[in-house]
PDB file of C-alpha atoms in Angstrom:
ATOM      1  CA  MET A 229      26.411  -3.307 -16.110  1.00 45.00           C
ATOM      2  CA  GLY A 230      24.601  -5.092 -12.594  1.00 61.00           C
ATOM      3  CA  LYS A 231      21.110  -4.782 -11.162  1.00 85.00           C
ATOM      4  CA  ASN A 232      20.508  -1.897  -9.410  1.00 93.00           C
ATOM      5  CA  LYS A 233      20.704  -1.146  -5.359  1.00 97.00           C
ATOM      6  CA  VAL A 234      17.760  -0.752  -3.788  1.00 98.00           C
ATOM      7  CA  LEU A 235      17.383   0.855  -0.373  1.00 98.00           C
ATOM      8  CA  ILE A 236      14.040  -0.311   1.803  1.00 98.00           C
ATOM      9  CA  ILE A 237      13.003   2.156   4.627  1.00 97.00           C
ATOM     10  CA  GLY A 238      10.063   0.616   6.431  1.00 95.00           C
ATOM     11  CA  GLY A 239      11.255  -2.828   5.155  1.00 96.00           C
ATOM     12  CA  THR A 240      10.025  -4.887   8.910  1.00 94.00           C
ATOM     13  CA  GLY A 241       5.819  -3.397   8.022  1.00 93.00           C
ATOM     14  CA  TYR A 242       3.416  -4.768   7.423  1.00 94.00           C
ATOM     15  CA  LEU A 243       4.224  -4.186   3.149  1.00 96.00           C
ATOM     16  CA  GLY A 244       7.480  -3.363   3.609  1.00 97.00           C
ATOM     17  CA  LYS A 245       8.744  -7.311   4.675  1.00 97.00           C
ATOM     18  CA  ARG A 246       7.239  -8.324   1.444  1.00 98.00           C
ATOM     19  CA  LEU A 247       9.081  -5.455  -0.795  1.00 98.00           C
ATOM     20  CA  VAL A 248      12.922  -6.544   0.652  1.00 98.00           C
ATOM     21  CA  ARG A 249      11.530 -10.231   0.002  1.00 97.00           C
ATOM     22  CA  ALA A 250      10.227  -9.585  -3.654  1.00 98.00           C
ATOM     23  CA  SER A 251      13.899  -7.239  -4.445  1.00 98.00           C
ATOM     24  CA  LEU A 252      15.743 -10.387  -2.954  1.00 97.00           C
ATOM     25  CA  ARG A 253      13.755 -12.783  -5.325  1.00 97.00           C
ATOM     26  CA  LEU A 254      14.370 -10.034  -7.986  1.00 96.00           C
ATOM     27  CA  GLY A 255      18.107 -10.431  -7.959  1.00 96.00           C
ATOM     28  CA  TYR A 256      18.545  -6.702  -6.941  1.00 97.00           C
ATOM     29  CA  GLN A 257      21.414  -6.039  -3.739  1.00 97.00           C
ATOM     30  CA  THR A 258      18.772  -5.022  -1.403  1.00 98.00           C
ATOM     31  CA  TYR A 259      19.411  -2.671   1.662  1.00 98.00           C
ATOM     32  CA  VAL A 260      17.704  -2.580   4.460  1.00 98.00           C
ATOM     33  CA  LEU A 261      17.276   0.468   6.733  1.00 96.00           C
ATOM     34  CA  GLN A 262      18.300  -0.510  10.512  1.00 94.00           C
ATOM     35  CA  ARG A 263      17.099   2.720  12.581  1.00 87.00           C
ATOM     36  CA  GLN A 264      18.256   3.084  15.685  1.00 77.00           C
ATOM     37  CA  GLU A 265      15.263   3.880  16.934  1.00 75.00           C
ATOM     38  CA  MET A 266      14.562   0.594  17.293  1.00 71.00           C
ATOM     39  CA  GLY A 267      15.024  -0.217  20.317  1.00 69.00           C
ATOM     40  CA  VAL A 268      14.644  -3.651  21.676  1.00 74.00           C
ATOM     41  CA  ASP A 269      11.562  -4.539  19.227  1.00 83.00           C
ATOM     42  CA  ILE A 270      12.769  -7.536  19.091  1.00 89.00           C
ATOM     43  CA  GLU A 271      10.670  -9.272  16.439  1.00 91.00           C
ATOM     44  CA  LYS A 272      12.444  -6.530  14.139  1.00 90.00           C
ATOM     45  CA  VAL A 273      15.557  -7.248  14.947  1.00 91.00           C
ATOM     46  CA  GLU A 274      14.808 -11.372  14.743  1.00 94.00           C
ATOM     47  CA  LEU A 275      13.826 -10.195  11.190  1.00 95.00           C
ATOM     48  CA  LEU A 276      16.196  -7.883   9.830  1.00 95.00           C
ATOM     49  CA  LEU A 277      18.551 -10.564  10.752  1.00 95.00           C
ATOM     50  CA  SER A 278      16.508 -12.952   8.313  1.00 97.00           C
ATOM     51  CA  PHE A 279      16.744 -10.415   5.818  1.00 97.00           C
ATOM     52  CA  LYS A 280      20.534 -10.322   6.372  1.00 97.00           C
ATOM     53  CA  ARG A 281      20.352 -14.009   6.214  1.00 97.00           C
ATOM     54  CA  GLU A 282      18.614 -14.330   2.922  1.00 97.00           C
ATOM     55  CA  GLY A 283      21.731 -11.470   1.759  1.00 97.00           C
ATOM     56  CA  ALA A 284      20.080  -8.237   2.284  1.00 98.00           C
ATOM     57  CA  HIS A 285      22.799  -5.601   3.538  1.00 98.00           C
ATOM     58  CA  LEU A 286      21.248  -3.811   7.086  1.00 97.00           C
ATOM     59  CA  VAL A 287      21.753   0.198   7.176  1.00 97.00           C
ATOM     60  CA  CYS A 288      21.708   1.488  10.449  1.00 95.00           C
ATOM     61  CA  ALA A 289      20.256   5.139  10.652  1.00 95.00           C
ATOM     62  CA  SER A 290      18.406   7.831  11.805  1.00 94.00           C
ATOM     63  CA  PHE A 291      15.472   9.770  11.242  1.00 94.00           C
ATOM     64  CA  ASN A 292      16.978  12.274  13.044  1.00 94.00           C
ATOM     65  CA  ASP A 293      20.348  12.416  11.781  1.00 95.00           C
ATOM     66  CA  HIS A 294      20.618  13.705   8.924  1.00 97.00           C
ATOM     67  CA  ASN A 295      23.534  12.943   7.838  1.00 97.00           C
ATOM     68  CA  SER A 296      22.894   9.269   8.417  1.00 96.00           C
ATOM     69  CA  LEU A 297      20.341   8.781   6.289  1.00 97.00           C
ATOM     70  CA  VAL A 298      22.609  11.285   3.402  1.00 97.00           C
ATOM     71  CA  GLU A 299      25.349   8.021   4.279  1.00 97.00           C
ATOM     72  CA  ALA A 300      22.426   5.584   3.908  1.00 97.00           C
ATOM     73  CA  VAL A 301      21.080   6.718   0.020  1.00 97.00           C
ATOM     74  CA  LYS A 302      24.026   7.493  -1.421  1.00 97.00           C
ATOM     75  CA  LEU A 303      24.813   3.968  -1.377  1.00 97.00           C
ATOM     76  CA  VAL A 304      21.880   2.809  -3.534  1.00 97.00           C
ATOM     77  CA  ASP A 305      20.281   3.944  -7.106  1.00 97.00           C
ATOM     78  CA  VAL A 306      16.602   3.203  -5.854  1.00 98.00           C
ATOM     79  CA  VAL A 307      14.652   4.321  -2.977  1.00 98.00           C
ATOM     80  CA  ILE A 308      11.199   2.841  -1.506  1.00 98.00           C
ATOM     81  CA  SER A 309       9.745   3.931   1.267  1.00 97.00           C
ATOM     82  CA  ALA A 310       7.255   1.295   3.200  1.00 96.00           C
ATOM     83  CA  ILE A 311       7.028   3.876   5.784  1.00 93.00           C
ATOM     84  CA  SER A 312       3.607   3.102   7.321  1.00 81.00           C
ATOM     85  CA  GLY A 313       0.082   6.005   6.906  1.00 70.00           C
ATOM     86  CA  VAL A 314      -2.399   3.863   9.057  1.00 68.00           C
ATOM     87  CA  HIS A 315      -3.602   5.797  11.686  1.00 57.00           C
ATOM     88  CA  ILE A 316      -5.059   2.816  13.325  1.00 58.00           C
ATOM     89  CA  ARG A 317      -1.168   1.580  13.355  1.00 60.00           C
ATOM     90  CA  SER A 318       0.806   4.437  13.393  1.00 65.00           C
ATOM     91  CA  HIS A 319       1.122   7.468  10.769  1.00 73.00           C
ATOM     92  CA  HIS A 320       4.164   8.827   9.414  1.00 88.00           C
ATOM     93  CA  ILE A 321       3.838   9.991   6.343  1.00 93.00           C
ATOM     94  CA  LEU A 322       5.753  13.378   6.582  1.00 94.00           C
ATOM     95  CA  LEU A 323       8.592  11.672   8.234  1.00 94.00           C
ATOM     96  CA  GLN A 324       9.775  11.223   4.655  1.00 96.00           C
ATOM     97  CA  LEU A 325      10.128  15.073   4.371  1.00 97.00           C
ATOM     98  CA  LYS A 326      13.755  14.262   5.657  1.00 97.00           C
ATOM     99  CA  LEU A 327      14.116  11.814   3.291  1.00 97.00           C
ATOM    100  CA  VAL A 328      13.893  14.491   1.240  1.00 98.00           C
ATOM    101  CA  HIS A 329      16.062  16.336   2.039  1.00 97.00           C
ATOM    102  CA  ALA A 330      18.733  13.195   2.319  1.00 97.00           C
ATOM    103  CA  ILE A 331      17.853  11.947  -1.077  1.00 97.00           C
ATOM    104  CA  LYS A 332      18.547  16.040  -2.571  1.00 96.00           C
ATOM    105  CA  GLU A 333      22.533  15.384  -1.759  1.00 95.00           C
ATOM    106  CA  ALA A 334      22.346  12.130  -3.080  1.00 91.00           C
ATOM    107  CA  PRO A 335      22.811  12.634  -6.778  1.00 90.00           C
ATOM    108  CA  ASN A 336      23.466   9.278  -7.192  1.00 94.00           C
ATOM    109  CA  VAL A 337      19.534   8.197  -6.551  1.00 96.00           C
ATOM    110  CA  LYS A 338      18.122   7.432 -10.124  1.00 97.00           C
ATOM    111  CA  ARG A 339      14.859   6.842  -8.406  1.00 98.00           C
ATOM    112  CA  PHE A 340      12.445   7.515  -5.485  1.00 98.00           C
ATOM    113  CA  LEU A 341       9.148   5.730  -5.019  1.00 98.00           C
ATOM    114  CA  PRO A 342       7.372   6.790  -1.448  1.00 98.00           C
ATOM    115  CA  SER A 343       4.767   5.005   0.926  1.00 96.00           C
ATOM    116  CA  GLU A 344       1.460   5.499  -1.448  1.00 93.00           C
ATOM    117  CA  PHE A 345       0.633   2.229  -1.948  1.00 93.00           C
ATOM    118  CA  GLY A 346      -3.402   3.052  -1.624  1.00 92.00           C
ATOM    119  CA  THR A 347      -5.905   4.826  -2.791  1.00 94.00           C
ATOM    120  CA  ASP A 348      -4.635   8.044  -5.190  1.00 95.00           C
ATOM    121  CA  PRO A 349      -3.895  11.014  -3.332  1.00 95.00           C
ATOM    122  CA  ALA A 350      -4.165  13.195  -6.209  1.00 94.00           C
ATOM    123  CA  ARG A 351      -8.023  11.743  -6.707  1.00 94.00           C
ATOM    124  CA  MET A 352      -8.807  12.839  -3.624  1.00 95.00           C
ATOM    125  CA  LYS A 353      -9.197  16.655  -2.972  1.00 92.00           C
ATOM    126  CA  ASN A 354     -12.958  16.246  -2.247  1.00 92.00           C
ATOM    127  CA  ALA A 355     -12.387  13.580   0.635  1.00 94.00           C
ATOM    128  CA  MET A 356     -13.814  13.689   4.243  1.00 94.00           C
ATOM    129  CA  GLU A 357     -12.422  15.166   7.137  1.00 93.00           C
ATOM    130  CA  PRO A 358     -11.021  13.741   9.213  1.00 91.00           C
ATOM    131  CA  GLY A 359      -9.878  10.568   6.580  1.00 91.00           C
ATOM    132  CA  ARG A 360      -8.734  13.747   3.605  1.00 93.00           C
ATOM    133  CA  VAL A 361      -5.304  13.949   6.456  1.00 93.00           C
ATOM    134  CA  THR A 362      -3.731  11.087   4.905  1.00 93.00           C
ATOM    135  CA  PHE A 363      -4.092  11.855   1.298  1.00 94.00           C
ATOM    136  CA  ASP A 364      -3.286  15.467   2.375  1.00 95.00           C
ATOM    137  CA  ASP A 365       0.172  14.530   3.609  1.00 95.00           C
ATOM    138  CA  LYS A 366       1.196  12.033   0.580  1.00 96.00           C
ATOM    139  CA  MET A 367       0.451  15.272  -1.180  1.00 97.00           C
ATOM    140  CA  VAL A 368       2.881  17.379   0.994  1.00 97.00           C
ATOM    141  CA  VAL A 369       5.485  15.190   0.192  1.00 97.00           C
ATOM    142  CA  ARG A 370       4.922  14.521  -3.279  1.00 98.00           C
ATOM    143  CA  LYS A 371       5.330  18.200  -3.669  1.00 98.00           C
ATOM    144  CA  ALA A 372       8.545  18.353  -1.557  1.00 98.00           C
ATOM    145  CA  ILE A 373       9.183  15.132  -4.120  1.00 98.00           C
ATOM    146  CA  GLU A 374       8.849  17.154  -7.127  1.00 98.00           C
ATOM    147  CA  GLU A 375      10.144  20.523  -5.950  1.00 98.00           C
ATOM    148  CA  ALA A 376      13.101  18.989  -5.502  1.00 97.00           C
ATOM    149  CA  LYS A 377      13.347  16.863  -8.751  1.00 97.00           C
ATOM    150  CA  ILE A 378      14.002  13.928  -7.844  1.00 97.00           C
ATOM    151  CA  PRO A 379      12.728  10.964 -10.394  1.00 98.00           C
ATOM    152  CA  PHE A 380      10.004   9.038  -8.882  1.00 98.00           C
ATOM    153  CA  THR A 381       7.384   6.732  -9.405  1.00 98.00           C
ATOM    154  CA  TYR A 382       4.338   6.736  -7.368  1.00 98.00           C
ATOM    155  CA  ILE A 383       2.275   3.196  -6.607  1.00 98.00           C
ATOM    156  CA  SER A 384      -1.710   2.744  -6.531  1.00 97.00           C
ATOM    157  CA  ALA A 385      -2.303  -0.330  -4.654  1.00 96.00           C
ATOM    158  CA  ASN A 386      -6.262   0.672  -3.983  1.00 96.00           C
ATOM    159  CA  CYS A 387      -6.866  -2.588  -1.309  1.00 96.00           C
ATOM    160  CA  PHE A 388      -4.788  -5.041   0.179  1.00 96.00           C
ATOM    161  CA  ALA A 389      -6.589  -8.091   0.280  1.00 97.00           C
ATOM    162  CA  GLY A 390      -5.897  -8.865   4.427  1.00 95.00           C
ATOM    163  CA  TYR A 391      -7.401  -5.813   5.510  1.00 93.00           C
ATOM    164  CA  PHE A 392     -10.694  -6.548   2.917  1.00 96.00           C
ATOM    165  CA  LEU A 393     -10.888  -9.466   1.564  1.00 97.00           C
ATOM    166  CA  GLY A 394     -10.266 -11.043   4.976  1.00 93.00           C
ATOM    167  CA  GLY A 395     -13.335  -9.185   6.872  1.00 95.00           C
ATOM    168  CA  LEU A 396     -15.872  -9.215   3.253  1.00 98.00           C
ATOM    169  CA  CYS A 397     -14.837  -5.462   3.398  1.00 96.00           C
ATOM    170  CA  GLN A 398     -16.493  -4.693   6.421  1.00 96.00           C
ATOM    171  CA  PRO A 399     -14.656  -2.393   8.950  1.00 94.00           C
ATOM    172  CA  GLY A 400     -13.498  -4.142  11.704  1.00 91.00           C
ATOM    173  CA  PHE A 401     -13.345  -7.961  10.368  1.00 94.00           C
ATOM    174  CA  ILE A 402     -10.362  -9.634   8.994  1.00 94.00           C
ATOM    175  CA  LEU A 403     -12.114 -12.954   9.284  1.00 96.00           C
ATOM    176  CA  PRO A 404     -14.948 -14.075   7.595  1.00 96.00           C
ATOM    177  CA  SER A 405     -18.228 -14.618   8.769  1.00 96.00           C
ATOM    178  CA  LYS A 406     -19.425 -18.587   8.032  1.00 96.00           C
ATOM    179  CA  HIS A 407     -23.022 -16.556   9.091  1.00 97.00           C
ATOM    180  CA  HIS A 408     -23.573 -13.288   8.387  1.00 97.00           C
ATOM    181  CA  VAL A 409     -22.772 -10.289   6.785  1.00 98.00           C
ATOM    182  CA  SER A 410     -23.594  -6.746   6.659  1.00 97.00           C
ATOM    183  CA  LEU A 411     -23.566  -5.019   3.227  1.00 98.00           C
ATOM    184  CA  LEU A 412     -22.182  -1.124   3.063  1.00 97.00           C
ATOM    185  CA  GLY A 413     -25.130   0.171   1.198  1.00 96.00           C
ATOM    186  CA  ASP A 414     -26.334  -2.019  -1.850  1.00 96.00           C
ATOM    187  CA  GLY A 415     -23.464  -3.768  -1.451  1.00 97.00           C
ATOM    188  CA  ASN A 416     -23.177  -2.786  -5.709  1.00 97.00           C
ATOM    189  CA  GLN A 417     -19.625  -0.404  -5.583  1.00 97.00           C
ATOM    190  CA  LYS A 418     -16.851  -1.603  -7.708  1.00 98.00           C
ATOM    191  CA  ALA A 419     -13.613  -1.546  -5.463  1.00 98.00           C
ATOM    192  CA  ILE A 420      -9.670  -3.545  -6.339  1.00 98.00           C
ATOM    193  CA  TYR A 421      -8.464  -5.784  -4.366  1.00 98.00           C
ATOM    194  CA  VAL A 422      -4.630  -7.208  -4.589  1.00 98.00           C
ATOM    195  CA  ASP A 423      -2.820  -9.419  -2.886  1.00 98.00           C
ATOM    196  CA  GLU A 424       0.660  -7.434  -0.941  1.00 98.00           C
ATOM    197  CA  ASP A 425       2.634 -10.026  -2.364  1.00 98.00           C
ATOM    198  CA  ASP A 426       1.427  -9.225  -5.364  1.00 98.00           C
ATOM    199  CA  ILE A 427       1.725  -5.338  -4.879  1.00 98.00           C
ATOM    200  CA  ALA A 428       4.965  -5.574  -3.397  1.00 98.00           C
ATOM    201  CA  MET A 429       6.196  -7.634  -7.367  1.00 98.00           C
ATOM    202  CA  TYR A 430       4.691  -5.303  -9.404  1.00 98.00           C
ATOM    203  CA  THR A 431       6.282  -2.243  -7.316  1.00 98.00           C
ATOM    204  CA  MET A 432       9.897  -4.242  -7.216  1.00 98.00           C
ATOM    205  CA  LYS A 433       8.707  -4.353 -11.573  1.00 98.00           C
ATOM    206  CA  THR A 434       8.735  -0.549 -11.774  1.00 98.00           C
ATOM    207  CA  ILE A 435      11.832   0.826 -10.413  1.00 97.00           C
ATOM    208  CA  ASP A 436      14.297   0.291 -13.335  1.00 94.00           C
ATOM    209  CA  ASP A 437      11.345   0.476 -16.174  1.00 97.00           C
ATOM    210  CA  PRO A 438      11.566   4.051 -17.920  1.00 97.00           C
ATOM    211  CA  ARG A 439       7.925   3.472 -18.947  1.00 97.00           C
ATOM    212  CA  THR A 440       7.117   3.890 -15.195  1.00 98.00           C
ATOM    213  CA  LEU A 441       9.977   6.884 -14.798  1.00 98.00           C
ATOM    214  CA  ASN A 442       7.912  10.431 -13.701  1.00 98.00           C
ATOM    215  CA  LYS A 443       4.524   8.773 -12.931  1.00 97.00           C
ATOM    216  CA  THR A 444       1.973   7.225 -11.272  1.00 97.00           C
ATOM    217  CA  VAL A 445       1.342   3.419 -11.633  1.00 98.00           C
ATOM    218  CA  TYR A 446      -2.166   2.093 -10.981  1.00 98.00           C
ATOM    219  CA  ILE A 447      -2.010  -2.162 -10.159  1.00 98.00           C
ATOM    220  CA  ARG A 448      -5.213  -3.576 -11.271  1.00 98.00           C
ATOM    221  CA  PRO A 449      -5.821  -7.238 -11.418  1.00 98.00           C
ATOM    222  CA  PRO A 450      -8.610  -7.806 -13.920  1.00 97.00           C
ATOM    223  CA  LYS A 451     -10.430 -10.071 -12.213  1.00 98.00           C
ATOM    224  CA  ASN A 452      -9.926  -8.642  -8.488  1.00 98.00           C
ATOM    225  CA  ILE A 453     -12.252  -5.622  -9.612  1.00 98.00           C
ATOM    226  CA  LEU A 454     -15.195  -6.433  -7.614  1.00 98.00           C
ATOM    227  CA  SER A 455     -18.022  -5.549  -5.371  1.00 98.00           C
ATOM    228  CA  GLN A 456     -18.818  -6.125  -2.181  1.00 98.00           C
ATOM    229  CA  ARG A 457     -21.257  -8.275  -2.637  1.00 98.00           C
ATOM    230  CA  GLU A 458     -19.038 -10.078  -6.050  1.00 98.00           C
ATOM    231  CA  VAL A 459     -16.150 -10.897  -3.008  1.00 98.00           C
ATOM    232  CA  VAL A 460     -19.463 -12.545  -0.516  1.00 98.00           C
ATOM    233  CA  GLU A 461     -20.951 -14.531  -3.298  1.00 98.00           C
ATOM    234  CA  ILE A 462     -17.230 -15.785  -3.780  1.00 98.00           C
ATOM    235  CA  TRP A 463     -17.029 -16.320  -0.411  1.00 98.00           C
ATOM    236  CA  GLU A 464     -20.392 -18.072  -0.491  1.00 98.00           C
ATOM    237  CA  LYS A 465     -19.623 -20.397  -3.555  1.00 98.00           C
ATOM    238  CA  LEU A 466     -15.948 -21.794  -1.166  1.00 98.00           C
ATOM    239  CA  ILE A 467     -18.265 -22.263   1.505  1.00 98.00           C
ATOM    240  CA  GLY A 468     -21.152 -23.979  -0.379  1.00 98.00           C
ATOM    241  CA  LYS A 469     -23.107 -21.705   2.061  1.00 97.00           C
ATOM    242  CA  GLU A 470     -25.233 -18.618   1.249  1.00 98.00           C
ATOM    243  CA  LEU A 471     -24.489 -15.741   4.423  1.00 98.00           C
ATOM    244  CA  THR A 472     -27.749 -13.864   6.009  1.00 98.00           C
ATOM    245  CA  LYS A 473     -27.856 -10.736   4.737  1.00 98.00           C
ATOM    246  CA  SER A 474     -28.061  -7.146   6.360  1.00 97.00           C
ATOM    247  CA  SER A 475     -27.296  -3.102   5.119  1.00 97.00           C
ATOM    248  CA  ILE A 476     -26.364  -0.304   6.417  1.00 97.00           C
ATOM    249  CA  SER A 477     -26.768   3.039   4.497  1.00 97.00           C
ATOM    250  CA  ASP A 478     -24.088   5.645   4.395  1.00 95.00           C
ATOM    251  CA  GLN A 479     -26.069   7.965   6.674  1.00 96.00           C
ATOM    252  CA  GLU A 480     -26.407   5.441   9.450  1.00 96.00           C
ATOM    253  CA  PHE A 481     -22.820   4.158   8.624  1.00 95.00           C
ATOM    254  CA  LEU A 482     -21.748   8.751   9.124  1.00 95.00           C
ATOM    255  CA  ALA A 483     -23.480   8.882  11.984  1.00 94.00           C
ATOM    256  CA  ASN A 484     -22.051   4.903  13.591  1.00 93.00           C
ATOM    257  CA  MET A 485     -18.787   6.721  12.726  1.00 92.00           C
ATOM    258  CA  LYS A 486     -18.832   9.959  14.577  1.00 90.00           C
ATOM    259  CA  GLY A 487     -18.862   7.730  18.147  1.00 85.00           C
ATOM    260  CA  GLN A 488     -15.524   6.076  17.510  1.00 91.00           C
ATOM    261  CA  GLY A 489     -11.797   7.754  17.863  1.00 92.00           C
ATOM    262  CA  TYR A 490      -9.715   9.537  15.500  1.00 90.00           C
ATOM    263  CA  ALA A 491      -7.818   6.474  14.115  1.00 88.00           C
ATOM    264  CA  GLU A 492     -10.614   4.979  13.521  1.00 91.00           C
ATOM    265  CA  GLN A 493     -12.760   7.675  11.596  1.00 93.00           C
ATOM    266  CA  VAL A 494      -9.857   8.197   9.962  1.00 93.00           C
ATOM    267  CA  GLY A 495     -10.027   4.564   8.586  1.00 92.00           C
ATOM    268  CA  LEU A 496     -13.633   4.839   8.283  1.00 94.00           C
ATOM    269  CA  THR A 497     -13.319   7.373   6.301  1.00 94.00           C
ATOM    270  CA  HIS A 498     -11.804   5.180   3.373  1.00 94.00           C
ATOM    271  CA  TYR A 499     -13.817   2.975   4.161  1.00 94.00           C
ATOM    272  CA  TYR A 500     -16.962   5.359   2.946  1.00 95.00           C
ATOM    273  CA  HIS A 501     -14.700   6.402  -0.378  1.00 96.00           C
ATOM    274  CA  VAL A 502     -13.693   2.589  -1.234  1.00 96.00           C
ATOM    275  CA  CYS A 503     -17.409   1.015  -0.375  1.00 95.00           C
ATOM    276  CA  PHE A 504     -20.037   4.102  -1.073  1.00 96.00           C
ATOM    277  CA  GLU A 505     -18.471   6.360  -3.496  1.00 95.00           C
ATOM    278  CA  GLY A 506     -16.423   3.573  -5.326  1.00 95.00           C
ATOM    279  CA  CYS A 507     -13.357   5.873  -5.842  1.00 96.00           C
ATOM    280  CA  LEU A 508     -10.965   3.292  -6.361  1.00 95.00           C
ATOM    281  CA  ALA A 509     -12.769   2.308 -10.171  1.00 94.00           C
ATOM    282  CA  ASN A 510     -14.626   4.979 -11.146  1.00 93.00           C
ATOM    283  CA  PHE A 511     -12.427   6.580 -13.150  1.00 93.00           C
ATOM    284  CA  GLU A 512     -10.260   5.758 -16.783  1.00 93.00           C
ATOM    285  CA  ILE A 513      -6.407   5.946 -15.976  1.00 94.00           C
ATOM    286  CA  GLY A 514      -5.528   8.422 -18.490  1.00 87.00           C
ATOM    287  CA  ASP A 515      -1.972   9.933 -19.682  1.00 85.00           C
ATOM    288  CA  GLY A 516       0.392  10.443 -17.311  1.00 86.00           C
ATOM    289  CA  ALA A 517      -0.361   6.708 -15.705  1.00 96.00           C
ATOM    290  CA  GLU A 518       0.289   3.342 -15.813  1.00 98.00           C
ATOM    291  CA  GLU A 519      -1.351  -0.211 -15.192  1.00 98.00           C
ATOM    292  CA  ALA A 520       0.907  -2.861 -13.708  1.00 98.00           C
ATOM    293  CA  CYS A 521      -0.508  -5.755 -15.282  1.00 98.00           C
ATOM    294  CA  SER A 522      -0.403  -4.446 -18.286  1.00 97.00           C
ATOM    295  CA  LEU A 523       3.076  -3.456 -17.845  1.00 98.00           C
ATOM    296  CA  TYR A 524       4.246  -6.813 -16.315  1.00 98.00           C
ATOM    297  CA  PRO A 525       1.975  -9.325 -17.702  1.00 98.00           C
ATOM    298  CA  GLU A 526       4.263 -12.120 -16.555  1.00 97.00           C
ATOM    299  CA  VAL A 527       3.576 -11.404 -12.745  1.00 97.00           C
ATOM    300  CA  SER A 528       0.632 -14.483 -12.007  1.00 97.00           C
ATOM    301  CA  TYR A 529      -0.893 -12.202  -9.379  1.00 98.00           C
ATOM    302  CA  THR A 530      -3.351 -13.840  -7.144  1.00 98.00           C
ATOM    303  CA  SER A 531      -7.378 -13.861  -8.062  1.00 98.00           C
ATOM    304  CA  VAL A 532      -9.722 -12.923  -5.072  1.00 98.00           C
ATOM    305  CA  GLU A 533     -10.815 -16.701  -5.112  1.00 98.00           C
ATOM    306  CA  GLU A 534      -7.665 -17.819  -4.881  1.00 98.00           C
ATOM    307  CA  TYR A 535      -6.670 -15.454  -1.818  1.00 98.00           C
ATOM    308  CA  MET A 536      -9.574 -15.960  -0.271  1.00 98.00           C
ATOM    309  CA  LYS A 537      -9.151 -19.984   0.131  1.00 98.00           C
ATOM    310  CA  ARG A 538      -7.191 -20.276   3.049  1.00 97.00           C
ATOM    311  CA  TYR A 539      -9.889 -18.399   4.937  1.00 97.00           C
ATOM    312  CA  VAL A 540     -12.465 -22.060   4.329  1.00 95.00           C
TER     313      VAL A 540
END
């Protein structure tokens, strides 16, 4: 039997393009949704055409045309959604409900991976406003998937390295300073940082693995479970210089957040839960879930130190 056919939705996005390339690299028959709403976005068109040259199939469909979505998902065995759920870019998580309705009409679909990839929303029932909207929306999608009895895998990939490591875990920064860093609280809460290419590879490894069926898969590279202070120490070692440090308390952080726009507040509340409360690493993975690095030891993940060398 040949490898599964995979449809990737959101394939031109920040993570989606990496999923497409990981799928092709692993030899899956890869289909990428070409949304009719794309219009004249030339950069997306060029990216789609590059996927086509690499062997992917482009499938034209629209979220405004239910029949086109049904026809698209009928082509494949696995559907992966990488629709953006980041408010500072775009937030379209609930658009996936249309995808769920389409998959219900396609009994050939063996598994659906919705757009999750960050903090496990099932563990964020007490999240603060307005950031909890991200988790609430993802739980609405999960509920629809499970009520429709669609086989699934949920991926919790924790912190995207590009967003967190590049700014030394400081909101609003994506390049590391060689002079100063502001620590969030005491800087000692552990978080988990994962290279986006590694997220894509681990995700693709799960899609036909019976061990991950109807489960949440956490990506927890052991070397990358670090505090902000430890991330800063790695950076200082790489540049051969100690940074000047200041700190901001949780109350100061929350007070400063109030003056920001809605999208920024959503992102900042996520930072609060990660960096002040340690929500990513303060629990053990229990029954009904798996850990990707343990499942796939053959994948050589990028350590925080290796990742940060690009900034030197």
